[in-house]
């Protein structure tokens, strides 16, 4: 039984709609919170820098050397056990705006359901003056020349990001604002767990919308490839188009797709990782998909200039141009 590629297109549109519905109940923020001093950012609801210094601490009649996130007063300590000044302090940044299903999310929800998770940032944006002092150590940075033999005054810096799980079933909409109805409050005064020092997997923001559009476009490519195989069989042409006009048009549909779509999806993923608002990503991915469908529809019907082919390429070029300009702008900020 031959399956029409138009039926495949209808299925792809249903998959997109289903994937977007599946994301409902997921809290999002359009902001990127940044620790500008170290060039660290997080595409979540908060960012926390934690600094520990190797210091002397009185213990009984002697002294221990310990990592501490607060200065230890060494007044009265024996000579040779003075603690240096604390050059850096921990800081916390919180996103100003958060939404759930495109509706404003009350800050109390973040305070109740937020979870601070350690992550390893990308240190490629580390300023030169800090790069000369710090080097990657575990999931963060360290100033010790030998991490296995730290000296008094050495620093360790780590970061945590504030994430929110799906709030489906935990919040209710009332008068346009989301209010929590379950959960334990997050007490900012509660001491944070010890900063991790071992090696761990680097956390990386997952570009979920880009993954969804990539999957949908791959399915569309498979549908076009199936049409090429179908007409090859009819034309008995294992190479080239064998003089068959229908096969020649479908080969170009497939080829044009491969020429433009991979780069467009890569740009989309990079924009999502950089923190581009979800609405813009949805618009770009949807425009790209619409352009590919229009182009295939127009070219599969006629080899000349058609409405579908014209507007399909216009949408594709528009997405590429807008994404390229946006990424240049972000890179220059």
CSV table of C-alpha atoms in Angstrom, one decimal:
chain,number,residue,atom,x,y,z
A,1,UNK,CA,0.0,0.0,0.0
A,2,UNK,CA,1.4,3.4,-1.0
A,3,UNK,CA,1.2,6.1,1.7
A,4,UNK,CA,0.7,9.6,0.4
A,5,UNK,CA,3.4,12.1,1.6
A,6,UNK,CA,0.6,14.5,2.3
A,7,UNK,CA,-0.7,12.0,5.0
A,8,UNK,CA,2.8,12.0,6.4
A,9,UNK,CA,2.7,15.8,6.5
A,10,UNK,CA,-0.6,15.7,8.4
A,11,UNK,CA,1.0,13.3,10.9
A,12,UNK,CA,4.0,15.6,11.4
A,13,UNK,CA,1.7,18.5,12.2
A,14,UNK,CA,-0.2,16.4,14.7
A,15,UNK,CA,3.2,15.4,16.3
A,16,UNK,CA,4.2,19.1,16.6
A,17,UNK,CA,0.8,19.9,18.2
A,18,UNK,CA,1.2,17.0,20.6
A,19,UNK,CA,4.7,17.9,21.6
A,20,UNK,CA,3.7,21.5,22.3
A,21,UNK,CA,0.8,20.3,24.5
A,22,UNK,CA,3.2,17.9,26.3
A,23,UNK,CA,5.2,21.0,27.4
A,24,UNK,CA,2.2,22.5,29.1
A,25,UNK,CA,2.7,22.7,32.8
A,26,UNK,CA,6.4,23.3,32.4
A,27,UNK,CA,7.5,26.6,34.0
A,28,UNK,CA,9.8,28.7,31.9
A,29,UNK,CA,11.7,32.0,32.1
A,30,UNK,CA,12.6,34.3,29.2
A,31,UNK,CA,15.7,35.5,31.2
A,32,UNK,CA,19.3,34.4,31.4
A,33,UNK,CA,20.6,35.0,34.9
A,34,UNK,CA,24.3,35.9,34.8
A,35,UNK,CA,27.4,36.1,37.0
A,36,UNK,CA,29.0,38.7,34.8
A,37,UNK,CA,32.2,38.7,36.8
A,38,UNK,CA,33.0,35.2,35.8
A,39,UNK,CA,31.0,35.0,32.5
A,40,UNK,CA,28.8,32.3,33.9
A,41,UNK,CA,25.1,32.1,33.0
A,42,UNK,CA,22.1,29.8,33.6
A,43,UNK,CA,18.9,29.5,31.6
A,44,UNK,CA,16.9,28.8,34.8
A,45,UNK,CA,15.2,30.7,37.6
A,46,UNK,CA,18.3,31.6,39.7
A,47,UNK,CA,22.0,31.4,39.8
A,48,UNK,CA,24.2,31.1,42.9
A,49,UNK,CA,28.0,31.5,43.1
A,50,UNK,CA,29.6,29.8,46.1
A,51,UNK,CA,33.1,30.5,47.2
A,52,UNK,CA,35.2,28.5,49.7
A,53,UNK,CA,38.6,29.4,51.0
A,54,UNK,CA,41.2,27.1,52.6
A,55,UNK,CA,41.7,28.5,56.1
A,56,UNK,CA,43.1,27.7,59.5
A,57,UNK,CA,40.6,26.7,62.2
A,58,UNK,CA,41.3,26.2,65.9
A,59,UNK,CA,40.7,22.6,67.0
A,60,UNK,CA,41.3,21.8,70.6
A,61,UNK,CA,44.9,22.7,71.4
A,62,UNK,CA,45.9,22.7,67.7
A,63,UNK,CA,44.8,23.9,64.3
A,64,UNK,CA,43.2,22.2,61.3
A,65,UNK,CA,43.2,23.4,57.7
A,66,UNK,CA,39.6,23.4,56.3
A,67,UNK,CA,37.6,24.7,53.4
A,68,UNK,CA,35.1,27.2,54.6
A,69,UNK,CA,32.5,29.4,52.8
A,70,UNK,CA,32.7,32.0,55.6
A,71,UNK,CA,35.8,33.9,56.9
A,72,UNK,CA,37.3,32.3,60.0
A,73,UNK,CA,38.5,34.9,62.5
A,74,UNK,CA,42.1,34.0,63.3
A,75,UNK,CA,42.6,36.8,65.9
A,76,UNK,CA,44.5,35.3,68.7
A,77,UNK,CA,45.8,32.3,66.7
A,78,UNK,CA,49.5,31.3,67.1
A,79,UNK,CA,52.0,33.0,64.7
A,80,UNK,CA,52.0,31.3,61.3
A,81,UNK,CA,48.2,30.5,61.5
A,82,UNK,CA,46.8,33.8,60.3
A,83,UNK,CA,44.0,33.6,57.8
A,84,UNK,CA,44.1,36.0,54.8
A,85,UNK,CA,41.3,38.2,53.9
A,86,UNK,CA,38.3,36.7,51.9
A,87,UNK,CA,38.8,38.2,48.4
A,88,UNK,CA,35.5,36.9,46.9
A,89,UNK,CA,32.1,36.3,48.3
A,90,UNK,CA,29.2,34.2,47.2
A,91,UNK,CA,26.3,35.8,45.4
A,92,UNK,CA,22.8,34.9,44.3
A,93,UNK,CA,20.8,36.1,41.3
A,94,UNK,CA,17.1,35.4,40.7
A,95,UNK,CA,15.1,35.8,37.5
A,96,UNK,CA,12.6,38.6,37.6
A,97,UNK,CA,10.0,37.0,35.3
A,98,UNK,CA,8.6,33.4,35.1
A,99,UNK,CA,5.6,32.0,33.3
A,100,UNK,CA,3.6,28.8,33.2
A,101,UNK,CA,1.6,28.2,30.0
A,102,UNK,CA,2.4,31.8,29.0
A,103,UNK,CA,0.8,33.1,32.3
A,104,UNK,CA,2.8,35.0,35.0
A,105,UNK,CA,4.1,32.7,37.7
A,106,UNK,CA,4.0,34.0,41.3
A,107,UNK,CA,7.4,34.3,43.0
A,108,UNK,CA,6.1,32.2,45.9
A,109,UNK,CA,5.8,29.2,43.6
A,110,UNK,CA,9.5,29.5,42.8
A,111,UNK,CA,10.3,29.8,46.5
A,112,UNK,CA,8.2,26.7,47.3
A,113,UNK,CA,9.1,24.3,44.5
A,114,UNK,CA,12.6,25.6,43.4
A,115,UNK,CA,15.5,23.2,43.7
A,116,UNK,CA,19.1,24.3,43.7
A,117,UNK,CA,21.3,22.0,41.6
A,118,UNK,CA,25.0,22.1,41.2
A,119,UNK,CA,26.2,22.4,37.6
A,120,UNK,CA,29.5,22.8,35.7
A,121,UNK,CA,29.4,26.0,33.6
A,122,UNK,CA,31.1,26.6,30.3
A,123,UNK,CA,34.2,28.6,31.3
A,124,UNK,CA,35.0,29.8,27.7
A,125,UNK,CA,33.9,33.3,28.7
A,126,UNK,CA,36.1,33.5,31.7
A,127,UNK,CA,37.9,36.9,31.7
A,128,UNK,CA,41.6,36.9,31.1
A,129,UNK,CA,42.5,38.3,34.5
A,130,UNK,CA,40.6,35.5,36.2
A,131,UNK,CA,41.8,32.8,33.8
A,132,UNK,CA,45.3,33.6,35.0
A,133,UNK,CA,44.3,32.9,38.6
A,134,UNK,CA,41.7,30.1,38.3
A,135,UNK,CA,41.6,26.8,36.4
A,136,UNK,CA,38.8,24.2,36.2
A,137,UNK,CA,38.7,22.0,39.3
A,138,UNK,CA,35.9,19.4,39.6
A,139,UNK,CA,32.6,21.1,38.7
A,140,UNK,CA,34.0,24.6,39.3
A,141,UNK,CA,37.2,26.6,39.5
A,142,UNK,CA,40.1,26.5,41.8
A,143,UNK,CA,43.2,28.7,42.5
A,144,UNK,CA,45.4,26.0,44.0
A,145,UNK,CA,48.5,25.2,41.9
A,146,UNK,CA,48.1,21.6,43.0
A,147,UNK,CA,44.4,20.8,43.8
A,148,UNK,CA,45.6,17.7,45.8
A,149,UNK,CA,47.8,19.9,48.1
A,150,UNK,CA,45.9,23.2,48.6
A,151,UNK,CA,47.5,26.0,50.6
A,152,UNK,CA,46.0,28.5,53.0
A,153,UNK,CA,44.3,31.2,51.0
A,154,UNK,CA,43.4,29.0,48.0
A,155,UNK,CA,39.9,29.4,46.6
A,156,UNK,CA,37.3,27.1,45.2
A,157,UNK,CA,34.3,28.5,43.3
A,158,UNK,CA,31.2,26.5,42.3
A,159,UNK,CA,27.8,27.4,40.9
A,160,UNK,CA,24.3,26.2,41.4
A,161,UNK,CA,21.1,26.9,39.4
A,162,UNK,CA,17.6,27.2,40.6
A,163,UNK,CA,15.4,24.8,38.6
A,164,UNK,CA,11.7,24.0,38.8
A,165,UNK,CA,10.0,20.7,38.1
A,166,UNK,CA,6.8,20.3,36.2
A,167,UNK,CA,4.1,22.0,38.3
A,168,UNK,CA,1.2,20.1,36.8
A,169,UNK,CA,-1.2,19.3,39.6
A,170,UNK,CA,0.6,21.5,42.1
A,171,UNK,CA,-0.7,24.9,41.2
A,172,UNK,CA,-4.0,26.4,40.4
A,173,UNK,CA,-4.9,29.5,38.3
A,174,UNK,CA,-6.9,32.1,40.2
A,175,UNK,CA,-7.6,35.6,38.8
A,176,UNK,CA,-4.7,35.4,36.3
A,177,UNK,CA,-2.0,34.5,38.8
A,178,UNK,CA,-0.6,31.1,39.6
A,179,UNK,CA,-0.7,30.3,43.4
A,180,UNK,CA,0.9,27.2,45.0
A,181,UNK,CA,-1.4,24.7,46.8
A,182,UNK,CA,1.2,22.2,47.9
A,183,UNK,CA,4.9,21.9,48.8
A,184,UNK,CA,7.4,22.9,51.4
A,185,UNK,CA,8.8,26.4,51.3
A,186,UNK,CA,12.4,26.9,50.4
A,187,UNK,CA,14.1,28.7,53.2
A,188,UNK,CA,17.0,30.9,51.9
A,189,UNK,CA,18.6,30.8,55.3
A,190,UNK,CA,18.9,27.0,55.3
A,191,UNK,CA,22.6,26.1,54.9
A,192,UNK,CA,23.5,24.9,51.5
A,193,UNK,CA,25.0,21.4,51.2
A,194,UNK,CA,28.8,21.2,50.9
A,195,UNK,CA,30.2,22.3,47.6
A,196,UNK,CA,31.0,19.3,45.4
A,197,UNK,CA,34.7,18.8,44.8
A,198,UNK,CA,34.8,15.6,42.7
A,199,UNK,CA,34.6,15.2,39.0
A,200,UNK,CA,31.0,15.0,37.7
A,201,UNK,CA,29.1,15.1,34.5
A,202,UNK,CA,28.8,18.6,33.2
A,203,UNK,CA,25.3,20.0,33.2
A,204,UNK,CA,24.1,21.4,29.9
A,205,UNK,CA,20.9,23.2,29.0
A,206,UNK,CA,18.8,20.8,26.9
A,207,UNK,CA,17.4,22.7,23.8
A,208,UNK,CA,14.1,20.9,24.0
A,209,UNK,CA,12.2,22.9,21.4
A,210,UNK,CA,15.1,22.5,18.9
A,211,UNK,CA,15.1,18.7,19.6
A,212,UNK,CA,11.4,18.6,18.8
A,213,UNK,CA,11.7,20.5,15.5
A,214,UNK,CA,14.8,18.5,14.5
A,215,UNK,CA,12.8,15.2,15.0
A,216,UNK,CA,9.9,16.6,13.0
A,217,UNK,CA,12.1,17.7,10.2
A,218,UNK,CA,13.9,14.4,10.0
A,219,UNK,CA,10.5,12.6,9.7
A,220,UNK,CA,9.7,15.1,6.9
A,221,UNK,CA,13.0,14.3,5.1
A,222,UNK,CA,12.2,10.6,5.4
A,223,UNK,CA,8.8,11.2,3.7
A,224,UNK,CA,10.5,13.1,0.9
A,225,UNK,CA,13.1,10.3,0.6
A,226,UNK,CA,10.3,7.7,0.4
A,227,UNK,CA,8.9,9.6,-2.5
A,228,UNK,CA,12.2,9.6,-4.3
A,229,UNK,CA,12.5,5.8,-3.8
A,230,UNK,CA,9.0,5.4,-5.0
A,231,UNK,CA,9.5,7.2,-8.3
A,232,UNK,CA,12.9,5.6,-8.8
A,233,UNK,CA,11.1,2.3,-8.8
A,234,UNK,CA,8.6,3.5,-11.3
A,235,UNK,CA,11.2,5.0,-13.6
A,236,UNK,CA,13.6,2.1,-13.0
A,237,UNK,CA,16.4,4.6,-12.5
A,238,UNK,CA,19.0,3.6,-9.9
A,239,UNK,CA,21.1,6.7,-10.5
A,240,UNK,CA,20.0,10.2,-11.6
A,241,UNK,CA,16.4,10.8,-12.7
A,242,UNK,CA,16.3,8.6,-15.8
A,243,UNK,CA,14.6,11.3,-17.7
A,244,UNK,CA,11.5,11.1,-15.4
A,245,UNK,CA,10.3,14.6,-14.7
A,246,UNK,CA,8.4,13.6,-11.5
A,247,UNK,CA,11.5,11.9,-10.1
A,248,UNK,CA,13.7,14.9,-11.0
A,249,UNK,CA,11.4,17.2,-9.0
A,250,UNK,CA,11.3,15.0,-5.9
A,251,UNK,CA,15.1,14.7,-6.1
A,252,UNK,CA,15.3,18.5,-5.9
A,253,UNK,CA,12.8,18.6,-3.1
A,254,UNK,CA,15.0,16.2,-1.1
A,255,UNK,CA,18.2,18.0,-2.1
A,256,UNK,CA,17.0,21.5,-1.3
A,257,UNK,CA,15.8,20.3,2.1
A,258,UNK,CA,19.3,18.9,2.9
A,259,UNK,CA,21.0,22.1,1.7
A,260,UNK,CA,19.1,24.4,4.1
A,261,UNK,CA,17.4,22.6,7.0
A,262,UNK,CA,20.5,21.2,9.0
A,263,UNK,CA,22.0,24.7,9.3
A,264,UNK,CA,18.7,26.3,10.2
A,265,UNK,CA,18.2,23.7,13.0
A,266,UNK,CA,21.7,24.2,14.3
A,267,UNK,CA,21.1,28.0,14.5
A,268,UNK,CA,17.8,27.3,16.3
A,269,UNK,CA,19.5,25.1,18.8
A,270,UNK,CA,22.3,27.6,19.5
A,271,UNK,CA,19.7,30.3,20.0
A,272,UNK,CA,17.8,28.2,22.5
A,273,UNK,CA,21.0,27.4,24.4
A,274,UNK,CA,21.8,31.1,24.5
A,275,UNK,CA,18.4,31.8,26.2
A,276,UNK,CA,16.3,33.1,23.4
A,277,UNK,CA,12.6,33.5,24.5
A,278,UNK,CA,10.5,30.4,23.8
A,279,UNK,CA,8.0,32.3,21.7
A,280,UNK,CA,10.7,33.3,19.2
A,281,UNK,CA,12.0,29.8,18.9
A,282,UNK,CA,8.5,28.5,18.3
A,283,UNK,CA,7.9,31.1,15.6
A,284,UNK,CA,11.3,30.3,13.9
A,285,UNK,CA,10.8,26.5,14.0
A,286,UNK,CA,7.2,26.7,12.8
A,287,UNK,CA,8.2,29.1,10.0
A,288,UNK,CA,10.9,26.7,8.9
A,289,UNK,CA,8.6,23.7,8.9
A,290,UNK,CA,5.9,25.7,7.0
A,291,UNK,CA,8.5,26.8,4.4
A,292,UNK,CA,9.7,23.3,3.8
A,293,UNK,CA,6.1,22.0,3.4
A,294,UNK,CA,5.2,24.9,1.0
A,295,UNK,CA,8.4,24.3,-1.0
A,296,UNK,CA,7.8,20.6,-1.4
A,297,UNK,CA,4.2,21.1,-2.3
A,298,UNK,CA,5.0,23.7,-5.0
A,299,UNK,CA,8.0,21.9,-6.5
A,300,UNK,CA,6.4,18.5,-6.5
A,301,UNK,CA,3.6,19.9,-8.7
A,302,UNK,CA,5.6,21.9,-11.2
A,303,UNK,CA,9.3,22.5,-12.1
A,304,UNK,CA,8.8,26.2,-12.7
A,305,UNK,CA,8.2,29.0,-10.2
A,306,UNK,CA,5.1,28.3,-8.2
A,307,UNK,CA,3.5,30.0,-5.2
A,308,UNK,CA,4.5,27.3,-2.8
A,309,UNK,CA,8.1,27.2,-4.0
A,310,UNK,CA,8.4,31.0,-3.9
A,311,UNK,CA,7.0,31.4,-0.4
A,312,UNK,CA,8.6,28.2,0.9
A,313,UNK,CA,12.1,29.6,0.1
A,314,UNK,CA,11.2,33.0,1.4
A,315,UNK,CA,10.3,31.5,4.8
A,316,UNK,CA,13.4,29.4,4.8
A,317,UNK,CA,15.7,32.3,3.9
A,318,UNK,CA,13.9,34.5,6.4
A,319,UNK,CA,14.5,32.0,9.3
A,320,UNK,CA,18.1,31.7,8.4
A,321,UNK,CA,18.6,35.5,8.1
A,322,UNK,CA,16.8,36.3,11.4
A,323,UNK,CA,18.7,33.5,13.2
A,324,UNK,CA,22.1,34.7,11.9
A,325,UNK,CA,21.5,38.3,12.8
A,326,UNK,CA,20.2,37.3,16.3
A,327,UNK,CA,23.3,35.2,17.0
A,328,UNK,CA,25.6,37.9,15.8
A,329,UNK,CA,23.8,40.3,18.1
A,330,UNK,CA,24.0,37.9,21.1
A,331,UNK,CA,27.7,37.3,20.5
A,332,UNK,CA,28.5,41.0,20.5
A,333,UNK,CA,26.7,41.8,23.7
